[in-house]
C-alpha cells in the first residue's frame, strides 16, 4: 500500500524539526538558504506533495467549489 511522504518523514530523514521543514518549503526569511536548498532538493527527490485538505484544516479555509 502506498503511503504518501509527510513533513515529518522529511524532518526525520534530514534530522530537522517539522516546523523547520515547513518553513523551508514555504520559503520564509528566517531559514538559511542552505537549509532551504537541502529540504527542497530532498522533497523533490522523494516526490513530496503538500496535502491541500490538511492545509485547509489548519487555516480553517477549504478552497473547494461545491
PDB file of C-alpha atoms in Angstrom:
ATOM      1  CA  UNK A   1       0.000   0.000   0.000  1.00  0.00           C
ATOM      2  CA  UNK A   2       1.266   3.470  -0.928  1.00  0.00           C
ATOM      3  CA  UNK A   3       1.873   5.877   1.954  1.00  0.00           C
ATOM      4  CA  UNK A   4       2.422   9.495   0.912  1.00  0.00           C
ATOM      5  CA  UNK A   5       5.519  11.213   2.259  1.00  0.00           C
ATOM      6  CA  UNK A   6       4.838  13.775   5.004  1.00  0.00           C
ATOM      7  CA  UNK A   7       6.664  16.737   6.502  1.00  0.00           C
ATOM      8  CA  UNK A   8       7.513  14.575   9.489  1.00  0.00           C
ATOM      9  CA  UNK A   9       9.097  11.957   7.222  1.00  0.00           C
ATOM     10  CA  UNK A  10      11.279  14.626   5.611  1.00  0.00           C
ATOM     11  CA  UNK A  11      12.177  16.042   9.026  1.00  0.00           C
ATOM     12  CA  UNK A  12      13.255  12.633  10.324  1.00  0.00           C
ATOM     13  CA  UNK A  13      15.292  11.880   7.205  1.00  0.00           C
ATOM     14  CA  UNK A  14      17.128  15.222   7.359  1.00  0.00           C
ATOM     15  CA  UNK A  15      17.374  15.395  11.180  1.00  0.00           C
ATOM     16  CA  UNK A  16      15.415  18.662  11.306  1.00  0.00           C
ATOM     17  CA  UNK A  17      12.253  19.689  13.119  1.00  0.00           C
ATOM     18  CA  UNK A  18       8.950  19.504  11.213  1.00  0.00           C
ATOM     19  CA  UNK A  19       8.471  23.249  11.681  1.00  0.00           C
ATOM     20  CA  UNK A  20      11.855  23.933  10.068  1.00  0.00           C
ATOM     21  CA  UNK A  21      10.907  21.748   7.107  1.00  0.00           C
ATOM     22  CA  UNK A  22       7.567  23.533   6.789  1.00  0.00           C
ATOM     23  CA  UNK A  23       9.191  26.966   6.894  1.00  0.00           C
ATOM     24  CA  UNK A  24      11.813  25.913   4.359  1.00  0.00           C
ATOM     25  CA  UNK A  25       9.154  24.655   1.939  1.00  0.00           C
ATOM     26  CA  UNK A  26       7.179  27.894   2.361  1.00  0.00           C
ATOM     27  CA  UNK A  27      10.395  29.867   1.676  1.00  0.00           C
ATOM     28  CA  UNK A  28      10.274  32.054   4.795  1.00  0.00           C
ATOM     29  CA  UNK A  29      13.033  34.532   5.542  1.00  0.00           C
ATOM     30  CA  UNK A  30      14.133  33.011   8.879  1.00  0.00           C
ATOM     31  CA  UNK A  31      15.562  29.796   7.360  1.00  0.00           C
ATOM     32  CA  UNK A  32      19.022  29.772   5.797  1.00  0.00           C
ATOM     33  CA  UNK A  33      19.382  29.309   2.054  1.00  0.00           C
ATOM     34  CA  UNK A  34      21.468  26.185   2.690  1.00  0.00           C
ATOM     35  CA  UNK A  35      18.658  24.566   4.688  1.00  0.00           C
ATOM     36  CA  UNK A  36      16.017  25.620   2.144  1.00  0.00           C
ATOM     37  CA  UNK A  37      18.049  24.039  -0.649  1.00  0.00           C
ATOM     38  CA  UNK A  38      18.578  20.835   1.361  1.00  0.00           C
ATOM     39  CA  UNK A  39      14.870  20.496   2.152  1.00  0.00           C
ATOM     40  CA  UNK A  40      13.657  21.401  -1.343  1.00  0.00           C
ATOM     41  CA  UNK A  41      16.119  19.027  -3.012  1.00  0.00           C
ATOM     42  CA  UNK A  42      15.063  16.163  -0.745  1.00  0.00           C
ATOM     43  CA  UNK A  43      11.351  16.958  -1.203  1.00  0.00           C
ATOM     44  CA  UNK A  44      11.825  16.836  -4.975  1.00  0.00           C
ATOM     45  CA  UNK A  45      13.775  13.587  -4.714  1.00  0.00           C
ATOM     46  CA  UNK A  46      11.014  11.814  -2.762  1.00  0.00           C
ATOM     47  CA  UNK A  47       8.224  13.483  -4.789  1.00  0.00           C
ATOM     48  CA  UNK A  48       6.685  15.314  -1.811  1.00  0.00           C
ATOM     49  CA  UNK A  49       3.333  16.980  -2.442  1.00  0.00           C
ATOM     50  CA  UNK A  50       1.544  19.027   0.175  1.00  0.00           C
ATOM     51  CA  UNK A  51      -1.903  17.917   1.260  1.00  0.00           C
ATOM     52  CA  UNK A  52      -4.439  20.682   0.489  1.00  0.00           C
ATOM     53  CA  UNK A  53      -7.052  19.172   2.807  1.00  0.00           C
ATOM     54  CA  UNK A  54      -4.628  19.245   5.752  1.00  0.00           C
ATOM     55  CA  UNK A  55      -3.727  22.853   4.946  1.00  0.00           C
ATOM     56  CA  UNK A  56      -7.432  23.680   4.879  1.00  0.00           C
ATOM     57  CA  UNK A  57      -7.924  22.192   8.327  1.00  0.00           C
ATOM     58  CA  UNK A  58      -5.075  24.291   9.702  1.00  0.00           C
ATOM     59  CA  UNK A  59      -6.259  27.532   8.126  1.00  0.00           C
ATOM     60  CA  UNK A  60      -9.988  26.751   8.519  1.00  0.00           C
ATOM     61  CA  UNK A  61     -10.409  27.545   4.819  1.00  0.00           C
ATOM     62  CA  UNK A  62     -11.004  24.937   2.170  1.00  0.00           C
ATOM     63  CA  UNK A  63     -10.656  26.244  -1.357  1.00  0.00           C
ATOM     64  CA  UNK A  64     -13.170  23.912  -2.980  1.00  0.00           C
ATOM     65  CA  UNK A  65     -16.112  24.739  -5.179  1.00  0.00           C
ATOM     66  CA  UNK A  66     -19.319  22.925  -4.409  1.00  0.00           C
TER      67      UNK A  66
END
